[in-house]
Coordinates of C-alpha atoms and ligand atoms in Angstrom, one line a residue:
M191 CA -41.8 -28.9 -18.1
S192 CA -40.6 -30.7 -15.0
K193 CA -42.0 -30.8 -11.5
F194 CA -38.6 -29.5 -10.4
D195 CA -39.1 -26.2 -12.2
T196 CA -40.6 -24.6 -9.1
Y197 CA -39.3 -24.9 -5.6
F198 CA -40.9 -27.2 -3.1
L199 CA -39.6 -29.2 -0.1
M200 CA -38.9 -32.7 -1.3
N201 CA -39.6 -36.0 0.5
A202 CA -37.4 -39.1 0.0
E203 CA -39.5 -40.4 -3.0
E204 CA -39.3 -37.1 -4.7
V205 CA -35.5 -36.9 -4.2
V206 CA -35.2 -40.2 -6.1
E207 CA -37.2 -38.7 -9.0
Y208 CA -35.0 -35.6 -8.8
V209 CA -31.8 -37.6 -8.9
K210 CA -33.0 -39.6 -11.9
E211 CA -34.0 -36.5 -13.8
K212 CA -31.3 -34.0 -12.8
L213 CA -28.1 -36.0 -12.0
D214 CA -26.0 -38.0 -14.4
I215 CA -24.8 -40.4 -11.7
F216 CA -26.8 -43.6 -11.9
D217 CA -27.5 -46.1 -14.8
Q218 CA -30.9 -46.7 -16.3
A219 CA -31.0 -50.0 -14.5
A220 CA -30.4 -48.5 -11.1
D221 CA -32.5 -49.6 -8.2
L222 CA -32.5 -46.4 -6.1
Q223 CA -33.4 -46.0 -2.5
C224 CA -33.4 -42.8 -0.4
K225 CA -33.3 -41.9 3.3
E226 CA -33.4 -38.5 5.0
I227 CA -30.3 -38.6 7.3
G228 CA -29.9 -35.0 8.4
D229 CA -29.3 -34.3 12.0
G230 CA -28.3 -30.6 11.7
N231 CA -30.4 -27.7 12.9
L232 CA -31.2 -26.1 9.5
N233 CA -31.5 -28.3 6.4
Y234 CA -32.7 -31.7 5.0
V235 CA -30.1 -34.2 3.9
F236 CA -31.0 -37.1 1.8
R237 CA -28.8 -40.1 0.9
V238 CA -29.6 -41.8 -2.3
W239 CA -28.0 -45.2 -3.2
D240 CA -28.3 -47.8 -5.9
N241 CA -28.9 -51.4 -4.7
N242 CA -27.4 -52.6 -8.0
S243 CA -24.1 -50.8 -7.8
D244 CA -21.8 -49.1 -5.3
K245 CA -23.0 -45.6 -6.4
S246 CA -24.6 -43.1 -4.1
V247 CA -25.1 -39.4 -3.7
I248 CA -26.1 -36.8 -1.0
V249 CA -28.8 -34.3 -1.8
K250 CA -29.0 -31.4 0.7
Q251 CA -32.0 -29.1 0.5
A252 CA -32.8 -25.9 2.3
G253 CA -36.3 -25.3 3.7
A254 CA -37.9 -21.9 4.4
T255 CA -37.5 -22.2 8.1
A256 CA -34.8 -23.9 10.3
R257 CA -35.4 -27.5 11.3
I258 CA -34.7 -26.7 14.9
S259 CA -37.4 -24.0 15.2
D260 CA -39.9 -22.2 12.9
D261 CA -38.8 -19.1 14.7
F262 CA -36.0 -18.8 12.2
K263 CA -37.4 -17.8 8.8
L264 CA -34.5 -18.1 6.3
S265 CA -34.0 -17.6 2.7
T266 CA -33.3 -20.9 0.9
E267 CA -30.4 -19.1 -0.9
R268 CA -28.1 -20.2 2.0
I269 CA -27.5 -23.5 0.1
K270 CA -25.9 -21.5 -2.7
I271 CA -23.4 -20.1 -0.2
E272 CA -22.7 -23.6 1.0
S273 CA -22.2 -24.9 -2.5
D274 CA -20.0 -22.1 -3.6
V275 CA -17.9 -22.2 -0.5
L276 CA -17.4 -26.0 -0.7
Q277 CA -16.1 -25.6 -4.2
L278 CA -13.7 -22.8 -3.3
E279 CA -12.5 -24.8 -0.2
G280 CA -12.0 -27.8 -2.4
V281 CA -9.5 -25.7 -4.4
L282 CA -7.8 -24.1 -1.3
A283 CA -7.7 -27.3 0.8
P284 CA -7.9 -30.3 -1.7
G285 CA -9.3 -33.5 -0.3
L286 CA -10.6 -31.9 2.9
V287 CA -14.2 -31.2 1.7
P288 CA -16.8 -33.3 -0.2
I289 CA -17.0 -32.9 -4.0
V290 CA -20.0 -30.9 -5.2
Y291 CA -21.7 -32.4 -8.2
K292 CA -24.5 -29.9 -8.8
Y293 CA -26.1 -26.8 -7.3
D294 CA -29.8 -26.2 -8.2
D295 CA -30.9 -22.7 -7.8
T296 CA -34.6 -23.5 -8.4
M297 CA -34.9 -26.3 -5.9
S298 CA -32.4 -24.7 -3.5
C299 CA -30.4 -28.0 -3.2
C300 CA -26.9 -29.2 -3.7
S301 CA -25.8 -32.7 -4.7
M302 CA -22.5 -33.8 -3.4
E303 CA -20.2 -36.7 -2.7
D304 CA -21.6 -39.3 -0.2
L305 CA -19.3 -39.7 2.7
S306 CA -21.0 -42.7 4.3
D307 CA -17.6 -44.4 4.8
H308 CA -16.8 -41.6 7.2
V309 CA -18.5 -40.9 10.6
I310 CA -19.5 -37.6 12.2
L311 CA -16.6 -36.6 14.5
R312 CA -18.9 -35.5 17.4
Q313 CA -20.5 -38.9 17.6
A314 CA -17.2 -40.7 17.2
L315 CA -15.6 -38.7 20.0
I316 CA -18.6 -39.5 22.3
E317 CA -17.9 -43.2 21.5
H318 CA -14.3 -42.5 22.5
Q319 CA -12.7 -43.1 19.1
R320 CA -9.3 -41.6 18.3
F321 CA -8.2 -39.9 15.1
P322 CA -4.5 -39.3 15.2
L323 CA -4.5 -37.3 11.9
F324 CA -7.4 -34.9 12.8
A325 CA -5.2 -32.1 14.3
D326 CA -3.0 -32.2 11.2
H327 CA -5.9 -32.2 8.8
I328 CA -8.0 -29.6 10.5
S329 CA -5.1 -27.2 11.0
T330 CA -4.3 -27.5 7.3
F331 CA -7.9 -26.9 6.4
M332 CA -8.1 -23.8 8.5
V333 CA -4.8 -22.3 7.5
N334 CA -5.5 -22.9 3.8
T335 CA -9.1 -21.7 3.7
L336 CA -8.6 -18.8 6.1
L337 CA -5.1 -17.2 5.5
L338 CA -5.4 -17.7 1.7
T339 CA -8.7 -15.7 1.6
T340 CA -7.3 -12.7 3.5
D341 CA -5.9 -9.4 2.3
V342 CA -2.5 -10.8 3.3
V343 CA -2.6 -13.0 0.2
L344 CA -5.4 -11.8 -2.1
E345 CA -5.3 -8.8 -4.3
H346 CA -7.4 -6.3 -2.3
K347 CA -10.1 -5.7 -5.0
K348 CA -10.5 -9.5 -5.5
K349 CA -10.8 -9.9 -1.8
K350 CA -13.5 -7.2 -1.6
S351 CA -15.5 -8.8 -4.3
L352 CA -15.5 -12.1 -2.3
V353 CA -16.6 -10.1 0.8
K354 CA -19.6 -9.0 -1.4
N355 CA -20.3 -12.4 -2.7
Y356 CA -20.5 -14.0 0.7
I357 CA -22.6 -11.5 2.5
N358 CA -24.8 -13.8 4.6
P359 CA -27.0 -11.6 6.8
E360 CA -29.6 -14.1 8.0
L361 CA -27.2 -16.7 9.1
C362 CA -24.9 -14.1 10.7
E363 CA -27.9 -12.8 12.6
I364 CA -28.5 -16.3 14.1
T365 CA -24.9 -16.3 15.3
E366 CA -25.0 -12.8 16.6
D367 CA -28.0 -13.7 18.7
L368 CA -27.3 -17.3 19.7
V369 CA -23.5 -17.0 20.3
F370 CA -22.8 -13.4 21.2
T371 CA -26.0 -12.1 22.9
E372 CA -28.5 -14.6 24.3
P373 CA -26.1 -16.6 26.5
F374 CA -25.6 -13.4 28.6
N375 CA -29.1 -12.0 28.9
N376 CA -31.6 -14.5 27.5
Y377 CA -33.3 -11.6 25.7
N378 CA -35.3 -13.8 23.3
N379 CA -36.3 -16.0 26.2
R380 CA -35.2 -19.2 24.5
N381 CA -32.2 -20.2 26.5
D382 CA -32.4 -23.8 27.8
V383 CA -30.4 -24.0 31.0
F384 CA -29.9 -27.3 32.9
P385 CA -32.2 -26.8 35.9
L386 CA -29.6 -27.8 38.5
N387 CA -27.3 -25.0 37.1
L388 CA -29.9 -22.3 36.8
E389 CA -28.9 -20.4 39.9
W390 CA -25.2 -20.7 39.1
V391 CA -25.7 -19.7 35.5
T392 CA -27.7 -16.6 36.6
K393 CA -24.9 -15.4 38.8
E394 CA -22.0 -16.4 36.5
L395 CA -23.5 -15.3 33.1
Y396 CA -26.6 -13.2 33.5
E397 CA -25.3 -11.0 36.3
D398 CA -21.6 -10.7 35.3
K399 CA -21.6 -7.1 33.9
E400 CA -17.9 -7.2 33.1
L401 CA -18.5 -10.3 31.0
H402 CA -21.3 -8.5 29.1
V403 CA -19.0 -5.7 28.0
E404 CA -16.5 -8.3 26.7
A405 CA -19.3 -10.0 24.8
A406 CA -20.4 -6.7 23.3
K407 CA -16.8 -6.0 22.1
L408 CA -16.6 -9.5 20.6
K409 CA -20.0 -9.2 18.9
F410 CA -19.0 -5.9 17.2
E411 CA -15.7 -7.5 16.2
F412 CA -17.6 -10.4 14.6
M413 CA -19.9 -8.1 12.7
T414 CA -17.2 -5.8 11.4
N415 CA -13.9 -7.6 10.9
A416 CA -14.0 -8.9 7.4
Q417 CA -10.8 -10.8 7.8
A418 CA -11.2 -14.1 5.9
L419 CA -13.8 -16.3 4.3
I420 CA -14.7 -18.3 7.5
H421 CA -16.7 -21.5 7.6
G422 CA -18.8 -20.0 10.4
D423 CA -19.9 -23.2 12.1
L424 CA -16.9 -25.4 12.4
H425 CA -17.9 -27.7 15.2
T426 CA -17.3 -31.4 15.5
G427 CA -20.8 -32.1 13.9
S428 CA -19.5 -30.3 10.8
V429 CA -16.7 -32.8 10.3
F430 CA -16.9 -36.3 8.7
I431 CA -13.9 -38.4 9.6
K432 CA -12.3 -41.9 9.2
S433 CA -8.8 -42.9 10.2
D434 CA -7.0 -41.5 7.2
S435 CA -9.5 -38.8 6.0
T436 CA -11.1 -35.7 7.3
K437 CA -13.9 -33.9 5.4
V438 CA -15.3 -30.6 6.5
I439 CA -19.0 -30.1 5.6
D440 CA -21.8 -27.6 6.1
P441 CA -20.3 -24.1 5.4
E442 CA -23.7 -22.5 5.1
F443 CA -22.8 -19.9 7.8
A444 CA -19.7 -18.8 5.8
F445 CA -19.0 -15.1 5.4
Y446 CA -16.1 -12.8 5.7
G447 CA -15.4 -12.7 9.4
P448 CA -12.6 -13.2 12.0
I449 CA -10.3 -16.2 11.5
G450 CA -10.5 -16.9 15.2
Y451 CA -14.2 -17.7 14.9
D452 CA -13.4 -21.0 13.1
V453 CA -10.3 -22.0 15.2
G454 CA -12.2 -21.2 18.5
N455 CA -15.1 -23.3 17.4
V456 CA -12.9 -26.3 16.8
I457 CA -11.2 -25.9 20.2
A458 CA -14.5 -25.5 22.1
N459 CA -16.0 -28.5 20.6
L460 CA -12.9 -30.7 21.4
I461 CA -13.3 -29.4 25.0
F462 CA -16.9 -30.6 24.9
A463 CA -15.7 -34.0 23.9
W464 CA -13.2 -33.8 26.8
A465 CA -16.0 -32.9 29.2
N466 CA -18.1 -35.8 28.0
A467 CA -15.2 -38.3 28.4
D468 CA -14.3 -36.9 31.8
A469 CA -17.9 -37.3 33.0
T470 CA -18.8 -40.6 31.4
I471 CA -15.8 -43.0 31.2
E472 CA -16.0 -45.0 34.4
D473 CA -12.7 -46.8 34.2
E474 CA -10.0 -44.4 35.5
E475 CA -7.2 -45.7 33.4
E476 CA -9.3 -45.5 30.2
R477 CA -10.7 -42.1 31.2
L478 CA -7.2 -40.6 31.8
S479 CA -5.9 -42.2 28.6
Y480 CA -8.7 -40.8 26.4
T481 CA -8.8 -37.3 28.0
A482 CA -5.0 -37.2 27.6
W483 CA -5.5 -38.0 23.8
L484 CA -8.0 -35.2 23.6
E485 CA -5.7 -32.8 25.4
K486 CA -2.9 -33.7 23.1
T487 CA -5.2 -33.1 20.1
I488 CA -6.4 -29.7 21.5
A489 CA -2.8 -28.6 21.9
E490 CA -1.8 -29.9 18.5
V491 CA -4.7 -28.1 16.8
V492 CA -3.5 -24.7 18.3
D493 CA 0.2 -25.3 17.8
M494 CA 0.0 -26.8 14.3
F495 CA -2.3 -24.0 13.3
N496 CA 0.3 -21.4 14.5
E497 CA 3.2 -23.2 12.8
K498 CA 1.5 -23.7 9.5
F499 CA 0.0 -20.2 9.5
L500 CA 3.5 -18.6 9.7
Q501 CA 4.8 -21.0 7.1
A502 CA 1.9 -20.3 4.7
W503 CA 2.4 -16.6 5.3
K504 CA 6.0 -16.9 4.2
E505 CA 5.0 -18.8 1.1
H506 CA 1.8 -16.8 0.1
A507 CA 1.8 -13.3 1.4
T508 CA 1.6 -10.8 -1.4
E509 CA 0.7 -7.5 0.4
I510 CA 3.8 -5.5 0.6
L511 CA 3.4 -4.4 4.3
A512 CA 2.5 -7.9 5.4
K513 CA 6.1 -8.8 4.6
E514 CA 7.5 -6.4 7.2
E515 CA 9.3 -8.3 9.9
G516 CA 7.2 -9.1 12.9
F517 CA 3.8 -8.2 11.4
D518 CA 3.0 -11.9 10.8
K519 CA 3.6 -12.8 14.4
W520 CA 1.5 -9.8 15.6
Y521 CA -1.3 -10.7 13.3
L522 CA -1.2 -14.4 14.5
S523 CA -1.3 -13.2 18.1
T524 CA -4.6 -11.4 17.4
V525 CA -6.0 -14.5 15.7
M526 CA -5.1 -16.5 18.9
R527 CA -6.7 -13.9 21.1
D528 CA -9.9 -14.1 19.0
T529 CA -9.7 -17.9 19.1
A530 CA -9.7 -17.9 22.9
A531 CA -12.6 -15.6 23.0
V532 CA -14.7 -17.6 20.5
A533 CA -13.8 -20.9 22.3
G534 CA -15.3 -19.2 25.4
L535 CA -18.4 -18.0 23.6
E536 CA -19.1 -21.4 21.9
L537 CA -18.6 -23.3 25.2
T538 CA -21.1 -20.9 26.8
R539 CA -23.8 -20.8 24.2
R540 CA -23.8 -24.6 23.6
T541 CA -24.2 -25.1 27.3
V542 CA -27.0 -22.6 28.1
G543 CA -28.5 -21.6 24.8
L544 CA -31.0 -22.9 22.3
A545 CA -28.7 -25.2 20.4
H546 CA -27.0 -27.7 22.6
V547 CA -24.3 -30.3 22.0
K548 CA -24.9 -34.0 22.6
D549 CA -21.5 -34.3 24.4
I550 CA -23.1 -32.5 27.3
T551 CA -26.8 -33.4 27.0
A552 CA -25.9 -37.2 26.8
I553 CA -24.3 -37.1 30.3
A554 CA -27.0 -39.0 32.2
D555 CA -25.7 -38.6 35.7
E556 CA -27.0 -35.2 36.9
Q557 CA -24.2 -34.3 39.2
K558 CA -21.6 -35.2 36.5
R559 CA -23.5 -33.0 34.0
L560 CA -23.6 -30.2 36.5
R561 CA -19.8 -30.5 36.9
A562 CA -19.1 -30.8 33.2
E563 CA -21.2 -27.6 32.5
R564 CA -19.4 -25.7 35.2
I565 CA -16.0 -26.7 34.0
C566 CA -16.9 -25.6 30.5
I567 CA -18.4 -22.2 31.5
S568 CA -15.6 -21.4 34.0
A569 CA -12.9 -22.1 31.4
A570 CA -15.0 -20.1 28.9
K571 CA -15.1 -17.0 31.1
N572 CA -11.3 -17.1 31.3
Y573 CA -11.0 -17.6 27.6
I574 CA -13.2 -14.5 27.1
K575 CA -11.9 -12.2 29.8
Q576 CA -8.2 -13.1 29.5
R577 CA -8.2 -13.6 25.8
E578 CA -5.0 -11.6 25.2
T579 CA -3.0 -14.2 27.2
Y580 CA -3.7 -17.3 25.0
Q581 CA -1.1 -18.1 22.4
T582 CA -0.1 -21.8 22.6
G583 CA -1.9 -25.1 23.0
A584 CA -0.6 -25.4 26.5
D585 CA -2.2 -22.0 27.4
F586 CA -5.6 -23.4 26.4
L587 CA -5.1 -26.7 28.3
N588 CA -3.9 -25.0 31.5
T589 CA -7.2 -23.2 31.8
L590 CA -9.2 -26.3 31.2
K591 CA -7.3 -28.2 33.8
E592 CA -7.6 -25.4 36.4
A593 CA -11.4 -25.3 35.8
A594 CA -11.6 -29.1 36.2
K595 CA -9.7 -28.9 39.5
A596 CA -12.1 -26.3 40.8
Y597 CA -15.2 -28.5 40.4
Ligands
SR1_41 C1 -31.0 -22.0 14.3 S1 -29.6 -22.8 14.0 C2 -28.8 -23.2 15.5 C3 -27.4 -23.5 15.4 O1 -27.2 -24.6 14.6 C4 -26.2 -24.4 13.6 O2 -25.4 -25.5 13.5 C5 -25.4 -23.2 14.2 O3 -24.5 -23.6 15.1 C6 -26.5 -22.4 14.8 O4 -26.0 -21.5 15.8
MG42 MG1 -24.3 -27.0 10.4

């Protein structure tokens, strides 16, 4: 009998006991310490390290409700999806995700590689750090994990069995509500709008009926287009980074959905970093230099994704009709259309919804925050309404710059 034979939510001391009993990582003589370091909205993340060696491990455990709010009652099984997906992504995109050591079904926890030599990308961007390899790494991650799990590449029965394995209704429901619905009607009454923008948001989002129809179309696309095994929450807080290494974490929202959902999330969150830099860097030369680097990165993510996607299609497509000339480019154009729409949705929901991003909330000057939010939402509305017109990195940047000029 072990105290870990029945599920309970562990504290730091209990995680040390857990690690000693269940993981074969530390020596008998290890002097273990543990700290809860999670800053996400759902789970608990413990770092355990040995004062007598350089060994360490991360233990991530799911609770029965979301950390951000008890409103969200969730099955703790979500950590199984995360663990399975990380392992699959490790095969499809080697070196771009942490190594999983153990998944524990009883305790609903997953033990994995400690990435403490990396930093969370969102925080690093807020501190105006640059990562010249990020666009290359993240575009490879997305092409490999997304295209290689589609019907273009996988035998169709195999793909359908993966669709079944990764049914994720509770976390999808969170996205359906928070991303696709509430930003436009606040129907659960939990939006959190910056007071100085409330009137503007009411007009631009809550009263724009044309926008609501587009949101409805996109919500149904998200719920029904089982295109690829997507990460489902690929924002800059889901990326650990250092100069020569990028690791994507937290795929608990993974399911078979539209490829553009992941690509659009990356673009939107780089735009948040841009809006933060634009609002907070006082020195003009430094501000222009840093925003220019972010613009280059945004364009590179889109353009490298496009280029690598077509190349990977050539190398890996197995479906006979997928090899018909022109189908690859048509398919990619629909992915870019979805990317634009999702970039718009993510920009909108993180600005007015329940779950904010620090890039915006950390802008202390109220007028600058007002402007940053309006830039994000104006660009977002274009990305959603004109989504068919976005194909290249330059297309995405033009809209951002137009929105910035207007405010
Ligand atoms: C209740 S969870 C709120 C948000 O946090 C996660 O990171 C997802 O983005 C989700 O929408
Ligand atoms: Mg997360």
